[in-house]
Amino acid sequence: MFKHTIPTFLRVLFPTLTWRVKTQDQAVFLTFDDGPHPQITHWVLQQLKRYQAKATFFCVGENAQKYPELLSAITANGHRLGNHTMNHLSGWSTPNHYYYQNIQACEKVVASNLFRPPYGRITLNQIRNLKRMGYQIIMWDILTRDYDANLPIQQTFTQCMRHIKPGSVVVFHDSEKAQNQLYQLLPLFLQHLSQQGYQFAPLPNA
Ligand SMILES: [Zn+2]
């Protein structure tokens, strides 16, 4: 069992979610969850710039509210914003009406129809309703687990590179918990994938 990919049965169970982008291009889709964070997001933007890489930032609304200048910096640099709820709520343990309210509150700040459920926890009912409300729900096929300080970086990197392919959606976190791992992993990803001829693009509309 690979720690860094999503089991096929989940993709089959939830075919209306985006797990990977259909693309003819040699492109991967880097995503950064849980920010923005004043130092870490700023650092990420600098790294991306060095490779002319574009990405998508799934912001937590309460963080986005605190750092509007970071939101502007993200979009001004050609990246895309996504909604990650106002308060990082799990869809499994939140009443539906409150979950939707929290997502709409976040949308007022980040203005995006891309949505990623925190912890990947969302119910079929919520998926249906959010799609009806116009959201495109973005999952991933490559999870770096950068929030886990116990995972050896080189092993994580090797596993991710073994599974990555054109259209892959990769999850990083611009958060303090992930900072140490992120600061090692992201430069490795950017350098190695660039050498392989990959481009880094923001998520497209469905
Ligand atoms: Zn999150």
PDB file of C-alpha atoms and ligand atoms in Angstrom:
ATOM      1  CA  MET A   1       0.000   0.000   0.000  1.00  0.00           C
ATOM      2  CA  PHE A   2       1.507   3.297  -1.049  1.00  0.00           C
ATOM      3  CA  LYS A   3       1.144   6.025   1.493  1.00  0.00           C
ATOM      4  CA  HIS A   4       1.201   8.803  -1.053  1.00  0.00           C
ATOM      5  CA  THR A   5      -1.496   7.854  -3.535  1.00  0.00           C
ATOM      6  CA  ILE A   6      -5.242   7.395  -3.386  1.00  0.00           C
ATOM      7  CA  PRO A   7      -6.618   3.839  -3.572  1.00  0.00           C
ATOM      8  CA  THR A   8      -8.375   3.168  -6.886  1.00  0.00           C
ATOM      9  CA  PHE A   9     -11.615   2.139  -5.188  1.00  0.00           C
ATOM     10  CA  LEU A  10     -12.064   5.660  -3.838  1.00  0.00           C
ATOM     11  CA  ARG A  11     -11.739   7.162  -7.297  1.00  0.00           C
ATOM     12  CA  VAL A  12     -14.287   4.660  -8.595  1.00  0.00           C
ATOM     13  CA  LEU A  13     -16.669   5.374  -5.711  1.00  0.00           C
ATOM     14  CA  PHE A  14     -16.493   9.118  -6.246  1.00  0.00           C
ATOM     15  CA  PRO A  15     -16.219   9.584 -10.006  1.00  0.00           C
ATOM     16  CA  THR A  16     -17.653  13.129  -9.953  1.00  0.00           C
ATOM     17  CA  LEU A  17     -14.727  14.426  -7.940  1.00  0.00           C
ATOM     18  CA  THR A  18     -11.555  15.629  -9.622  1.00  0.00           C
ATOM     19  CA  TRP A  19      -8.683  13.303  -8.707  1.00  0.00           C
ATOM     20  CA  ARG A  20      -6.507  14.071 -11.692  1.00  0.00           C
ATOM     21  CA  VAL A  21      -6.788  16.570 -14.535  1.00  0.00           C
ATOM     22  CA  LYS A  22      -7.365  15.325 -18.081  1.00  0.00           C
ATOM     23  CA  THR A  23      -4.651  17.000 -20.093  1.00  0.00           C
ATOM     24  CA  GLN A  24      -2.660  16.488 -23.274  1.00  0.00           C
ATOM     25  CA  ASP A  25       0.174  18.506 -21.775  1.00  0.00           C
ATOM     26  CA  GLN A  26       3.135  17.350 -19.759  1.00  0.00           C
ATOM     27  CA  ALA A  27       1.715  19.250 -16.805  1.00  0.00           C
ATOM     28  CA  VAL A  28       1.190  18.695 -13.095  1.00  0.00           C
ATOM     29  CA  PHE A  29      -1.053  20.657 -10.778  1.00  0.00           C
ATOM     30  CA  LEU A  30       0.536  21.653  -7.486  1.00  0.00           C
ATOM     31  CA  THR A  31      -1.858  22.658  -4.726  1.00  0.00           C
ATOM     32  CA  PHE A  32      -1.209  24.229  -1.328  1.00  0.00           C
ATOM     33  CA  ASP A  33      -3.759  23.803   1.463  1.00  0.00           C
ATOM     34  CA  ASP A  34      -4.479  25.575   4.739  1.00  0.00           C
ATOM     35  CA  GLY A  35      -2.808  28.955   4.107  1.00  0.00           C
ATOM     36  CA  PRO A  36      -2.232  31.679   3.548  1.00  0.00           C
ATOM     37  CA  HIS A  37       0.568  32.040   6.083  1.00  0.00           C
ATOM     38  CA  PRO A  38       2.717  35.193   6.139  1.00  0.00           C
ATOM     39  CA  GLN A  39       6.135  33.533   5.936  1.00  0.00           C
ATOM     40  CA  ILE A  40       5.400  30.153   4.421  1.00  0.00           C
ATOM     41  CA  THR A  41       3.089  31.239   1.605  1.00  0.00           C
ATOM     42  CA  HIS A  42       5.524  33.997   0.748  1.00  0.00           C
ATOM     43  CA  TRP A  43       8.331  31.439   0.562  1.00  0.00           C
ATOM     44  CA  VAL A  44       6.222  29.154  -1.642  1.00  0.00           C
ATOM     45  CA  LEU A  45       5.523  32.029  -4.040  1.00  0.00           C
ATOM     46  CA  GLN A  46       9.255  32.701  -4.330  1.00  0.00           C
ATOM     47  CA  GLN A  47      10.041  29.049  -5.062  1.00  0.00           C
ATOM     48  CA  LEU A  48       7.312  28.826  -7.696  1.00  0.00           C
ATOM     49  CA  LYS A  49       8.556  31.989  -9.365  1.00  0.00           C
ATOM     50  CA  ARG A  50      12.047  30.528  -9.829  1.00  0.00           C
ATOM     51  CA  TYR A  51      10.526  27.840 -12.050  1.00  0.00           C
ATOM     52  CA  GLN A  52       7.776  29.963 -13.602  1.00  0.00           C
ATOM     53  CA  ALA A  53       5.454  27.489 -11.936  1.00  0.00           C
ATOM     54  CA  LYS A  54       1.760  28.214 -11.437  1.00  0.00           C
ATOM     55  CA  ALA A  55      -0.286  26.552  -8.728  1.00  0.00           C
ATOM     56  CA  THR A  56      -3.550  26.603  -6.796  1.00  0.00           C
ATOM     57  CA  PHE A  57      -3.904  27.693  -3.163  1.00  0.00           C
ATOM     58  CA  PHE A  58      -6.813  26.213  -1.201  1.00  0.00           C
ATOM     59  CA  CYS A  59      -7.139  28.850   1.487  1.00  0.00           C
ATOM     60  CA  VAL A  60      -8.845  28.606   4.825  1.00  0.00           C
ATOM     61  CA  GLY A  61     -11.185  31.600   4.952  1.00  0.00           C
ATOM     62  CA  GLU A  62     -10.147  32.771   8.404  1.00  0.00           C
ATOM     63  CA  ASN A  63      -6.493  32.869   7.290  1.00  0.00           C
ATOM     64  CA  ALA A  64      -7.399  34.581   4.044  1.00  0.00           C
ATOM     65  CA  GLN A  65      -9.250  37.260   6.005  1.00  0.00           C
ATOM     66  CA  LYS A  66      -6.155  37.949   8.093  1.00  0.00           C
ATOM     67  CA  TYR A  67      -3.814  38.294   5.119  1.00  0.00           C
ATOM     68  CA  PRO A  68      -5.620  39.927   2.203  1.00  0.00           C
ATOM     69  CA  GLU A  69      -2.282  41.111   0.784  1.00  0.00           C
ATOM     70  CA  LEU A  70      -1.205  37.488   0.416  1.00  0.00           C
ATOM     71  CA  LEU A  71      -4.369  36.671  -1.497  1.00  0.00           C
ATOM     72  CA  SER A  72      -3.561  39.518  -3.865  1.00  0.00           C
ATOM     73  CA  ALA A  73       0.033  38.296  -4.202  1.00  0.00           C
ATOM     74  CA  ILE A  74      -1.195  34.792  -5.073  1.00  0.00           C
ATOM     75  CA  THR A  75      -3.473  35.949  -7.881  1.00  0.00           C
ATOM     76  CA  ALA A  76      -1.116  38.700  -9.072  1.00  0.00           C
ATOM     77  CA  ASN A  77       1.516  36.007  -9.662  1.00  0.00           C
ATOM     78  CA  GLY A  78      -0.826  34.028 -11.903  1.00  0.00           C
ATOM     79  CA  HIS A  79      -1.868  31.404  -9.380  1.00  0.00           C
ATOM     80  CA  ARG A  80      -5.383  30.398  -8.561  1.00  0.00           C
ATOM     81  CA  LEU A  81      -7.342  30.451  -5.319  1.00  0.00           C
ATOM     82  CA  GLY A  82      -9.540  27.682  -3.983  1.00  0.00           C
ATOM     83  CA  ASN A  83     -11.999  27.367  -1.099  1.00  0.00           C
ATOM     84  CA  HIS A  84     -11.054  25.179   1.883  1.00  0.00           C
ATOM     85  CA  THR A  85     -13.952  26.279   4.156  1.00  0.00           C
ATOM     86  CA  MET A  86     -13.891  29.250   6.526  1.00  0.00           C
ATOM     87  CA  ASN A  87     -12.745  27.249   9.576  1.00  0.00           C
ATOM     88  CA  HIS A  88     -11.261  24.021   8.176  1.00  0.00           C
ATOM     89  CA  LEU A  89     -14.298  21.875   8.939  1.00  0.00           C
ATOM     90  CA  SER A  90     -14.680  18.171   8.332  1.00  0.00           C
ATOM     91  CA  GLY A  91     -17.768  17.360   6.268  1.00  0.00           C
ATOM     92  CA  TRP A  92     -18.241  14.134   8.222  1.00  0.00           C
ATOM     93  CA  SER A  93     -18.726  15.821  11.588  1.00  0.00           C
ATOM     94  CA  THR A  94     -20.451  19.061  10.555  1.00  0.00           C
ATOM     95  CA  PRO A  95     -24.211  19.418   9.995  1.00  0.00           C
ATOM     96  CA  ASN A  96     -24.837  19.981   6.290  1.00  0.00           C
ATOM     97  CA  HIS A  97     -26.403  23.422   6.502  1.00  0.00           C
ATOM     98  CA  TYR A  98     -23.546  24.670   8.657  1.00  0.00           C
ATOM     99  CA  TYR A  99     -20.963  23.098   6.340  1.00  0.00           C
ATOM    100  CA  TYR A 100     -22.434  24.892   3.299  1.00  0.00           C
ATOM    101  CA  GLN A 101     -22.657  28.170   5.205  1.00  0.00           C
ATOM    102  CA  ASN A 102     -19.012  27.866   6.175  1.00  0.00           C
ATOM    103  CA  ILE A 103     -18.027  27.236   2.553  1.00  0.00           C
ATOM    104  CA  GLN A 104     -20.058  30.214   1.355  1.00  0.00           C
ATOM    105  CA  ALA A 105     -18.458  32.406   4.031  1.00  0.00           C
ATOM    106  CA  CYS A 106     -15.050  31.368   2.686  1.00  0.00           C
ATOM    107  CA  GLU A 107     -16.169  32.083  -0.874  1.00  0.00           C
ATOM    108  CA  LYS A 108     -16.890  35.682   0.087  1.00  0.00           C
ATOM    109  CA  VAL A 109     -13.180  36.037   0.902  1.00  0.00           C
ATOM    110  CA  VAL A 110     -11.430  33.868  -1.707  1.00  0.00           C
ATOM    111  CA  ALA A 111     -13.945  34.126  -4.575  1.00  0.00           C
ATOM    112  CA  SER A 112     -13.412  30.717  -6.168  1.00  0.00           C
ATOM    113  CA  ASN A 113     -15.657  27.885  -7.320  1.00  0.00           C
ATOM    114  CA  LEU A 114     -12.884  25.356  -6.673  1.00  0.00           C
ATOM    115  CA  PHE A 115     -13.470  23.531  -3.418  1.00  0.00           C
ATOM    116  CA  ARG A 116     -11.354  21.038  -1.522  1.00  0.00           C
ATOM    117  CA  PRO A 117     -12.882  19.395   1.556  1.00  0.00           C
ATOM    118  CA  PRO A 118     -10.608  19.609   4.607  1.00  0.00           C
ATOM    119  CA  TYR A 119      -9.156  16.172   5.483  1.00  0.00           C
ATOM    120  CA  GLY A 120     -10.742  14.928   2.248  1.00  0.00           C
ATOM    121  CA  ARG A 121     -13.825  14.211   4.376  1.00  0.00           C
ATOM    122  CA  ILE A 122     -17.043  14.787   2.521  1.00  0.00           C
ATOM    123  CA  THR A 123     -20.292  12.823   2.185  1.00  0.00           C
ATOM    124  CA  LEU A 124     -22.062  11.827  -1.027  1.00  0.00           C
ATOM    125  CA  ASN A 125     -24.924  14.112  -0.115  1.00  0.00           C
ATOM    126  CA  GLN A 126     -22.582  17.055   0.364  1.00  0.00           C
ATOM    127  CA  ILE A 127     -20.872  16.297  -2.948  1.00  0.00           C
ATOM    128  CA  ARG A 128     -24.217  16.369  -4.744  1.00  0.00           C
ATOM    129  CA  ASN A 129     -25.355  19.594  -3.115  1.00  0.00           C
ATOM    130  CA  LEU A 130     -22.070  21.433  -3.558  1.00  0.00           C
ATOM    131  CA  LYS A 131     -21.964  20.486  -7.236  1.00  0.00           C
ATOM    132  CA  ARG A 132     -25.501  21.796  -7.585  1.00  0.00           C
ATOM    133  CA  MET A 133     -24.300  25.016  -5.952  1.00  0.00           C
ATOM    134  CA  GLY A 134     -21.668  25.303  -8.697  1.00  0.00           C
ATOM    135  CA  TYR A 135     -18.549  24.068  -6.936  1.00  0.00           C
ATOM    136  CA  GLN A 136     -15.943  21.926  -8.597  1.00  0.00           C
ATOM    137  CA  ILE A 137     -14.635  19.537  -5.953  1.00  0.00           C
ATOM    138  CA  ILE A 138     -10.913  18.918  -6.165  1.00  0.00           C
ATOM    139  CA  MET A 139      -9.248  15.942  -4.533  1.00  0.00           C
ATOM    140  CA  TRP A 140      -5.745  14.727  -5.476  1.00  0.00           C
ATOM    141  CA  ASP A 141      -3.810  11.720  -6.643  1.00  0.00           C
ATOM    142  CA  ILE A 142      -0.486  12.553  -4.985  1.00  0.00           C
ATOM    143  CA  LEU A 143      -0.446  13.326  -1.262  1.00  0.00           C
ATOM    144  CA  THR A 144       2.987  14.396  -0.045  1.00  0.00           C
ATOM    145  CA  ARG A 145       2.004  14.026   3.635  1.00  0.00           C
ATOM    146  CA  ASP A 146       4.292  16.962   4.277  1.00  0.00           C
ATOM    147  CA  TYR A 147       2.463  17.447   7.594  1.00  0.00           C
ATOM    148  CA  ASP A 148       3.988  14.217   8.906  1.00  0.00           C
ATOM    149  CA  ALA A 149       7.428  14.996  10.318  1.00  0.00           C
ATOM    150  CA  ASN A 150       8.128  11.286  10.865  1.00  0.00           C
ATOM    151  CA  LEU A 151       8.265  10.405   7.191  1.00  0.00           C
ATOM    152  CA  PRO A 152      11.740  10.352   5.665  1.00  0.00           C
ATOM    153  CA  ILE A 153      11.897  13.034   2.986  1.00  0.00           C
ATOM    154  CA  GLN A 154      13.851  11.013   0.445  1.00  0.00           C
ATOM    155  CA  GLN A 155      11.444   8.089   0.650  1.00  0.00           C
ATOM    156  CA  THR A 156       8.441  10.385   0.286  1.00  0.00           C
ATOM    157  CA  PHE A 157      10.018  12.051  -2.707  1.00  0.00           C
ATOM    158  CA  THR A 158      10.893   8.747  -4.397  1.00  0.00           C
ATOM    159  CA  GLN A 159       7.372   7.365  -3.917  1.00  0.00           C
ATOM    160  CA  CYS A 160       5.730  10.519  -5.199  1.00  0.00           C
ATOM    161  CA  MET A 161       7.955  10.574  -8.284  1.00  0.00           C
ATOM    162  CA  ARG A 162       7.149   6.938  -8.971  1.00  0.00           C
ATOM    163  CA  HIS A 163       3.422   7.718  -9.184  1.00  0.00           C
ATOM    164  CA  ILE A 164       3.313  11.191 -10.618  1.00  0.00           C
ATOM    165  CA  LYS A 165       2.119  11.538 -14.201  1.00  0.00           C
ATOM    166  CA  PRO A 166       0.739  14.209 -16.540  1.00  0.00           C
ATOM    167  CA  GLY A 167      -2.447  15.571 -14.962  1.00  0.00           C
ATOM    168  CA  SER A 168      -1.480  14.656 -11.402  1.00  0.00           C
ATOM    169  CA  VAL A 169      -2.853  16.838  -8.616  1.00  0.00           C
ATOM    170  CA  VAL A 170      -0.312  17.150  -5.794  1.00  0.00           C
ATOM    171  CA  VAL A 171      -1.120  18.263  -2.238  1.00  0.00           C
ATOM    172  CA  PHE A 172       1.279  20.344  -0.165  1.00  0.00           C
ATOM    173  CA  HIS A 173       0.466  22.490   2.872  1.00  0.00           C
ATOM    174  CA  ASP A 174       1.580  26.072   3.440  1.00  0.00           C
ATOM    175  CA  SER A 175       1.176  25.613   7.180  1.00  0.00           C
ATOM    176  CA  GLU A 176       3.495  25.594  10.173  1.00  0.00           C
ATOM    177  CA  LYS A 177       2.958  21.906  10.792  1.00  0.00           C
ATOM    178  CA  ALA A 178       4.252  21.088   7.313  1.00  0.00           C
ATOM    179  CA  GLN A 179       6.889  23.797   7.065  1.00  0.00           C
ATOM    180  CA  ASN A 180      10.046  21.744   7.646  1.00  0.00           C
ATOM    181  CA  GLN A 181       9.040  19.012   5.239  1.00  0.00           C
ATOM    182  CA  LEU A 182       7.655  21.445   2.681  1.00  0.00           C
ATOM    183  CA  TYR A 183      10.890  23.417   2.631  1.00  0.00           C
ATOM    184  CA  GLN A 184      12.751  20.266   1.643  1.00  0.00           C
ATOM    185  CA  LEU A 185      10.172  18.657  -0.638  1.00  0.00           C
ATOM    186  CA  LEU A 186       8.966  21.531  -2.778  1.00  0.00           C
ATOM    187  CA  PRO A 187      12.400  22.457  -4.207  1.00  0.00           C
ATOM    188  CA  LEU A 188      13.002  18.758  -4.978  1.00  0.00           C
ATOM    189  CA  PHE A 189       9.667  18.505  -6.808  1.00  0.00           C
ATOM    190  CA  LEU A 190      10.211  21.699  -8.791  1.00  0.00           C
ATOM    191  CA  GLN A 191      13.750  20.843  -9.796  1.00  0.00           C
ATOM    192  CA  HIS A 192      13.188  17.206 -10.669  1.00  0.00           C
ATOM    193  CA  LEU A 193       9.900  17.649 -12.530  1.00  0.00           C
ATOM    194  CA  SER A 194      11.262  20.634 -14.481  1.00  0.00           C
ATOM    195  CA  GLN A 195      14.174  18.496 -15.582  1.00  0.00           C
ATOM    196  CA  GLN A 196      11.665  15.889 -16.753  1.00  0.00           C
ATOM    197  CA  GLY A 197      10.005  18.515 -18.930  1.00  0.00           C
ATOM    198  CA  TYR A 198       6.950  19.056 -16.778  1.00  0.00           C
ATOM    199  CA  GLN A 199       5.096  22.348 -16.575  1.00  0.00           C
ATOM    200  CA  PHE A 200       3.268  23.483 -13.450  1.00  0.00           C
ATOM    201  CA  ALA A 201      -0.197  24.858 -14.079  1.00  0.00           C
ATOM    202  CA  PRO A 202      -3.091  26.176 -12.008  1.00  0.00           C
ATOM    203  CA  LEU A 203      -6.176  23.956 -11.942  1.00  0.00           C
ATOM    204  CA  PRO A 204      -8.388  24.504 -14.978  1.00  0.00           C
ATOM    205  CA  ASN A 205     -12.157  24.832 -14.951  1.00  0.00           C
ATOM    206  CA  ALA A 206     -13.920  21.532 -15.516  1.00  0.00           C
TER     207      ALA A 206
HETATM  208 ZN    ZN B   1      -6.625  21.316   5.070  1.00  0.00          ZN
END
